[in-house]
Amino acid sequence: MTLLHEIVDFNKKFVNDEEYVKYETDKFPDKRMLVLSCMDTRLVELLPKSMNIRNGDVKFLKTAGAIVSHPFGSAMRSILVAIYELHADEIFVIGHHDCGMSSVNVDSIISKMTDRGISEQTIETIEHSGIHLRNFLRGFDDVSESIKNSVSVIRNHPLVPKEIPIHGLVVAPDTGKLDVIVDGYELTQK
């Protein structure tokens, strides 16, 4: 059985048994916040539990490394929609220790691309089109500095209201312990 068929079979039972009822909520976050976190598999259940977050409490946005790499990219667009359309009044940027983005080897990724059929010509065309592929794919050396950078991109965005607290935290992916890197309340009071 393929993964798709396994999921669809489970879903039929889930819907027939009305398992969805315990998750019913609306599109507006009860805690009026957005959490931007890493897409790491260890955080899927651990992070919400460690923050006392239940279904319906927050908007979750996941990127590799909890990185906001461009002020007008899709992550930033999602943050703006959460603020203006979905009533998110606080933003939490949460990275984690032992993040895969801290050890990304760009040359290895590009080599794996070519191994999987992406031609050298395609890579060269992208690079000659003004896309700095190595910058686009690179990670970070220090998770705390990376979180500070993403917080700064959001806070300094011309379309983000200055009164929105933008917090930066790092979570331990084994225990769920949170360390505050940036207290957004302190910065909104200045």
PDB file of N, CA and C in Angstrom, residues 45-95:
ATOM      1  N   GLU A  45       4.467  17.920  17.474  1.00  0.00           N
ATOM      2  CA  GLU A  45       3.616  17.842  18.665  1.00  0.00           C
ATOM      3  C   GLU A  45       4.271  18.483  19.882  1.00  0.00           C
ATOM      4  N   LEU A  46       5.595  18.375  19.983  1.00  0.00           N
ATOM      5  CA  LEU A  46       6.314  18.870  21.157  1.00  0.00           C
ATOM      6  C   LEU A  46       6.145  20.376  21.357  1.00  0.00           C
ATOM      7  N   LEU A  47       6.331  21.161  20.301  1.00  0.00           N
ATOM      8  CA  LEU A  47       6.286  22.615  20.453  1.00  0.00           C
ATOM      9  C   LEU A  47       4.925  23.104  20.939  1.00  0.00           C
ATOM     10  N   PRO A  48       3.817  22.707  20.310  1.00  0.00           N
ATOM     11  CA  PRO A  48       2.525  23.178  20.832  1.00  0.00           C
ATOM     12  C   PRO A  48       2.279  22.736  22.282  1.00  0.00           C
ATOM     13  N   LYS A  49       2.636  21.510  22.616  1.00  0.00           N
ATOM     14  CA  LYS A  49       2.440  21.028  23.994  1.00  0.00           C
ATOM     15  C   LYS A  49       3.287  21.827  24.971  1.00  0.00           C
ATOM     16  N   SER A  50       4.526  22.145  24.562  1.00  0.00           N
ATOM     17  CA  SER A  50       5.418  22.872  25.472  1.00  0.00           C
ATOM     18  C   SER A  50       4.973  24.321  25.668  1.00  0.00           C
ATOM     19  N   MET A  51       4.098  24.809  24.788  1.00  0.00           N
ATOM     20  CA  MET A  51       3.604  26.187  24.881  1.00  0.00           C
ATOM     21  C   MET A  51       2.150  26.250  25.366  1.00  0.00           C
ATOM     22  N   ASN A  52       1.576  25.103  25.702  1.00  0.00           N
ATOM     23  CA  ASN A  52       0.171  25.033  26.113  1.00  0.00           C
ATOM     24  C   ASN A  52      -0.753  25.554  25.007  1.00  0.00           C
ATOM     25  N   ILE A  53      -0.484  25.096  23.796  1.00  0.00           N
ATOM     26  CA  ILE A  53      -1.276  25.497  22.635  1.00  0.00           C
ATOM     27  C   ILE A  53      -2.117  24.309  22.179  1.00  0.00           C
ATOM     28  N   ARG A  54      -3.393  24.596  21.981  1.00  0.00           N
ATOM     29  CA  ARG A  54      -4.324  23.575  21.485  1.00  0.00           C
ATOM     30  C   ARG A  54      -4.829  23.983  20.107  1.00  0.00           C
ATOM     31  N   ASN A  55      -5.497  23.054  19.452  1.00  0.00           N
ATOM     32  CA  ASN A  55      -6.085  23.335  18.148  1.00  0.00           C
ATOM     33  C   ASN A  55      -6.982  24.569  18.233  1.00  0.00           C
ATOM     34  N   GLY A  56      -6.785  25.501  17.333  1.00  0.00           N
ATOM     35  CA  GLY A  56      -7.584  26.719  17.316  1.00  0.00           C
ATOM     36  C   GLY A  56      -6.962  27.890  18.052  1.00  0.00           C
ATOM     37  N   ASP A  57      -5.890  27.654  18.800  1.00  0.00           N
ATOM     38  CA  ASP A  57      -5.289  28.731  19.594  1.00  0.00           C
ATOM     39  C   ASP A  57      -4.446  29.692  18.764  1.00  0.00           C
ATOM     40  N   VAL A  58      -3.700  29.188  17.786  1.00  0.00           N
ATOM     41  CA  VAL A  58      -2.727  30.018  17.073  1.00  0.00           C
ATOM     42  C   VAL A  58      -2.712  29.690  15.590  1.00  0.00           C
ATOM     43  N   LYS A  59      -2.098  30.579  14.839  1.00  0.00           N
ATOM     44  CA  LYS A  59      -1.760  30.311  13.451  1.00  0.00           C
ATOM     45  C   LYS A  59      -0.330  29.783  13.464  1.00  0.00           C
ATOM     46  N   PHE A  60      -0.088  28.667  12.783  1.00  0.00           N
ATOM     47  CA  PHE A  60       1.254  28.107  12.685  1.00  0.00           C
ATOM     48  C   PHE A  60       1.778  28.286  11.272  1.00  0.00           C
ATOM     49  N   LEU A  61       3.008  28.744  11.174  1.00  0.00           N
ATOM     50  CA  LEU A  61       3.707  28.896   9.905  1.00  0.00           C
ATOM     51  C   LEU A  61       5.054  28.212  10.083  1.00  0.00           C
ATOM     52  N   LYS A  62       5.402  27.347   9.147  1.00  0.00           N
ATOM     53  CA  LYS A  62       6.664  26.607   9.271  1.00  0.00           C
ATOM     54  C   LYS A  62       7.537  26.846   8.048  1.00  0.00           C
ATOM     55  N   THR A  63       8.794  27.146   8.324  1.00  0.00           N
ATOM     56  CA  THR A  63       9.801  27.270   7.270  1.00  0.00           C
ATOM     57  C   THR A  63      11.048  26.528   7.738  1.00  0.00           C
ATOM     58  N   ALA A  64      11.921  26.200   6.829  1.00  0.00           N
ATOM     59  CA  ALA A  64      13.183  25.577   7.210  1.00  0.00           C
ATOM     60  C   ALA A  64      13.949  26.559   8.096  1.00  0.00           C
ATOM     61  N   GLY A  65      14.203  26.178   9.335  1.00  0.00           N
ATOM     62  CA  GLY A  65      14.968  27.006  10.259  1.00  0.00           C
ATOM     63  C   GLY A  65      14.206  28.160  10.882  1.00  0.00           C
ATOM     64  N   ALA A  66      12.902  28.245  10.661  1.00  0.00           N
ATOM     65  CA  ALA A  66      12.096  29.391  11.134  1.00  0.00           C
ATOM     66  C   ALA A  66      12.668  30.696  10.580  1.00  0.00           C
ATOM     67  N   ILE A  67      13.107  30.626   9.349  1.00  0.00           N
ATOM     68  CA  ILE A  67      13.778  31.757   8.715  1.00  0.00           C
ATOM     69  C   ILE A  67      12.799  32.549   7.854  1.00  0.00           C
ATOM     70  N   VAL A  68      12.803  33.858   8.039  1.00  0.00           N
ATOM     71  CA  VAL A  68      12.138  34.768   7.110  1.00  0.00           C
ATOM     72  C   VAL A  68      13.261  35.361   6.277  1.00  0.00           C
ATOM     73  N   SER A  69      13.429  34.828   5.078  1.00  0.00           N
ATOM     74  CA  SER A  69      14.597  35.184   4.287  1.00  0.00           C
ATOM     75  C   SER A  69      14.390  36.385   3.376  1.00  0.00           C
ATOM     76  N   HIS A  70      13.150  36.757   3.157  1.00  0.00           N
ATOM     77  CA  HIS A  70      12.900  37.871   2.250  1.00  0.00           C
ATOM     78  C   HIS A  70      11.709  38.678   2.758  1.00  0.00           C
ATOM     79  N   PRO A  71      11.834  39.996   2.828  1.00  0.00           N
ATOM     80  CA  PRO A  71      10.742  40.810   3.361  1.00  0.00           C
ATOM     81  C   PRO A  71       9.479  40.802   2.501  1.00  0.00           C
ATOM     82  N   PHE A  72       9.580  40.335   1.270  1.00  0.00           N
ATOM     83  CA  PHE A  72       8.392  40.255   0.426  1.00  0.00           C
ATOM     84  C   PHE A  72       8.210  38.853  -0.142  1.00  0.00           C
ATOM     85  N   GLY A  73       8.608  37.849   0.638  1.00  0.00           N
ATOM     86  CA  GLY A  73       8.415  36.458   0.257  1.00  0.00           C
ATOM     87  C   GLY A  73       7.125  35.904   0.837  1.00  0.00           C
ATOM     88  N   SER A  74       6.890  34.631   0.593  1.00  0.00           N
ATOM     89  CA  SER A  74       5.628  34.015   1.012  1.00  0.00           C
ATOM     90  C   SER A  74       5.482  33.931   2.529  1.00  0.00           C
ATOM     91  N   ALA A  75       6.582  33.749   3.253  1.00  0.00           N
ATOM     92  CA  ALA A  75       6.471  33.704   4.722  1.00  0.00           C
ATOM     93  C   ALA A  75       5.988  35.051   5.249  1.00  0.00           C
ATOM     94  N   MET A  76       6.562  36.123   4.741  1.00  0.00           N
ATOM     95  CA  MET A  76       6.162  37.457   5.193  1.00  0.00           C
ATOM     96  C   MET A  76       4.727  37.763   4.783  1.00  0.00           C
ATOM     97  N   ARG A  77       4.327  37.341   3.602  1.00  0.00           N
ATOM     98  CA  ARG A  77       2.934  37.517   3.173  1.00  0.00           C
ATOM     99  C   ARG A  77       1.992  36.813   4.146  1.00  0.00           C
ATOM    100  N   SER A  78       2.326  35.610   4.545  1.00  0.00           N
ATOM    101  CA  SER A  78       1.489  34.863   5.486  1.00  0.00           C
ATOM    102  C   SER A  78       1.389  35.587   6.828  1.00  0.00           C
ATOM    103  N   ILE A  79       2.487  36.162   7.274  1.00  0.00           N
ATOM    104  CA  ILE A  79       2.484  36.922   8.531  1.00  0.00           C
ATOM    105  C   ILE A  79       1.566  38.131   8.410  1.00  0.00           C
ATOM    106  N   LEU A  80       1.644  38.843   7.303  1.00  0.00           N
ATOM    107  CA  LEU A  80       0.792  40.024   7.107  1.00  0.00           C
ATOM    108  C   LEU A  80      -0.688  39.642   7.043  1.00  0.00           C
ATOM    109  N   VAL A  81      -1.003  38.543   6.377  1.00  0.00           N
ATOM    110  CA  VAL A  81      -2.393  38.075   6.332  1.00  0.00           C
ATOM    111  C   VAL A  81      -2.862  37.709   7.739  1.00  0.00           C
ATOM    112  N   ALA A  82      -2.007  37.059   8.513  1.00  0.00           N
ATOM    113  CA  ALA A  82      -2.378  36.696   9.886  1.00  0.00           C
ATOM    114  C   ALA A  82      -2.666  37.941  10.724  1.00  0.00           C
ATOM    115  N   ILE A  83      -1.879  38.983  10.549  1.00  0.00           N
ATOM    116  CA  ILE A  83      -2.076  40.216  11.307  1.00  0.00           C
ATOM    117  C   ILE A  83      -3.367  40.916  10.886  1.00  0.00           C
ATOM    118  N   TYR A  84      -3.535  41.128   9.597  1.00  0.00           N
ATOM    119  CA  TYR A  84      -4.620  41.982   9.125  1.00  0.00           C
ATOM    120  C   TYR A  84      -5.945  41.273   8.890  1.00  0.00           C
ATOM    121  N   GLU A  85      -5.913  39.998   8.579  1.00  0.00           N
ATOM    122  CA  GLU A  85      -7.159  39.279   8.288  1.00  0.00           C
ATOM    123  C   GLU A  85      -7.567  38.288   9.365  1.00  0.00           C
ATOM    124  N   LEU A  86      -6.605  37.816  10.140  1.00  0.00           N
ATOM    125  CA  LEU A  86      -6.896  36.728  11.075  1.00  0.00           C
ATOM    126  C   LEU A  86      -6.665  37.118  12.531  1.00  0.00           C
ATOM    127  N   HIS A  87      -6.465  38.398  12.786  1.00  0.00           N
ATOM    128  CA  HIS A  87      -6.407  38.971  14.135  1.00  0.00           C
ATOM    129  C   HIS A  87      -5.231  38.510  14.984  1.00  0.00           C
ATOM    130  N   ALA A  88      -4.094  38.213  14.374  1.00  0.00           N
ATOM    131  CA  ALA A  88      -2.902  37.869  15.150  1.00  0.00           C
ATOM    132  C   ALA A  88      -2.280  39.161  15.666  1.00  0.00           C
ATOM    133  N   ASP A  89      -2.206  39.280  16.976  1.00  0.00           N
ATOM    134  CA  ASP A  89      -1.673  40.489  17.611  1.00  0.00           C
ATOM    135  C   ASP A  89      -0.257  40.317  18.147  1.00  0.00           C
ATOM    136  N   GLU A  90       0.283  39.108  18.091  1.00  0.00           N
ATOM    137  CA  GLU A  90       1.654  38.846  18.523  1.00  0.00           C
ATOM    138  C   GLU A  90       2.252  37.804  17.593  1.00  0.00           C
ATOM    139  N   ILE A  91       3.560  37.903  17.399  1.00  0.00           N
ATOM    140  CA  ILE A  91       4.282  36.962  16.552  1.00  0.00           C
ATOM    141  C   ILE A  91       5.386  36.320  17.390  1.00  0.00           C
ATOM    142  N   PHE A  92       5.477  34.998  17.321  1.00  0.00           N
ATOM    143  CA  PHE A  92       6.522  34.242  18.000  1.00  0.00           C
ATOM    144  C   PHE A  92       7.357  33.535  16.935  1.00  0.00           C
ATOM    145  N   VAL A  93       8.634  33.875  16.837  1.00  0.00           N
ATOM    146  CA  VAL A  93       9.566  33.212  15.926  1.00  0.00           C
ATOM    147  C   VAL A  93      10.365  32.233  16.777  1.00  0.00           C
ATOM    148  N   ILE A  94      10.218  30.940  16.480  1.00  0.00           N
ATOM    149  CA  ILE A  94      10.814  29.924  17.348  1.00  0.00           C
ATOM    150  C   ILE A  94      11.689  28.969  16.545  1.00  0.00           C
ATOM    151  N   GLY A  95      12.990  29.088  16.772  1.00  0.00           N
ATOM    152  CA  GLY A  95      13.940  28.157  16.198  1.00  0.00           C
ATOM    153  C   GLY A  95      14.240  27.057  17.209  1.00  0.00           C
TER     154      GLY A  95
END
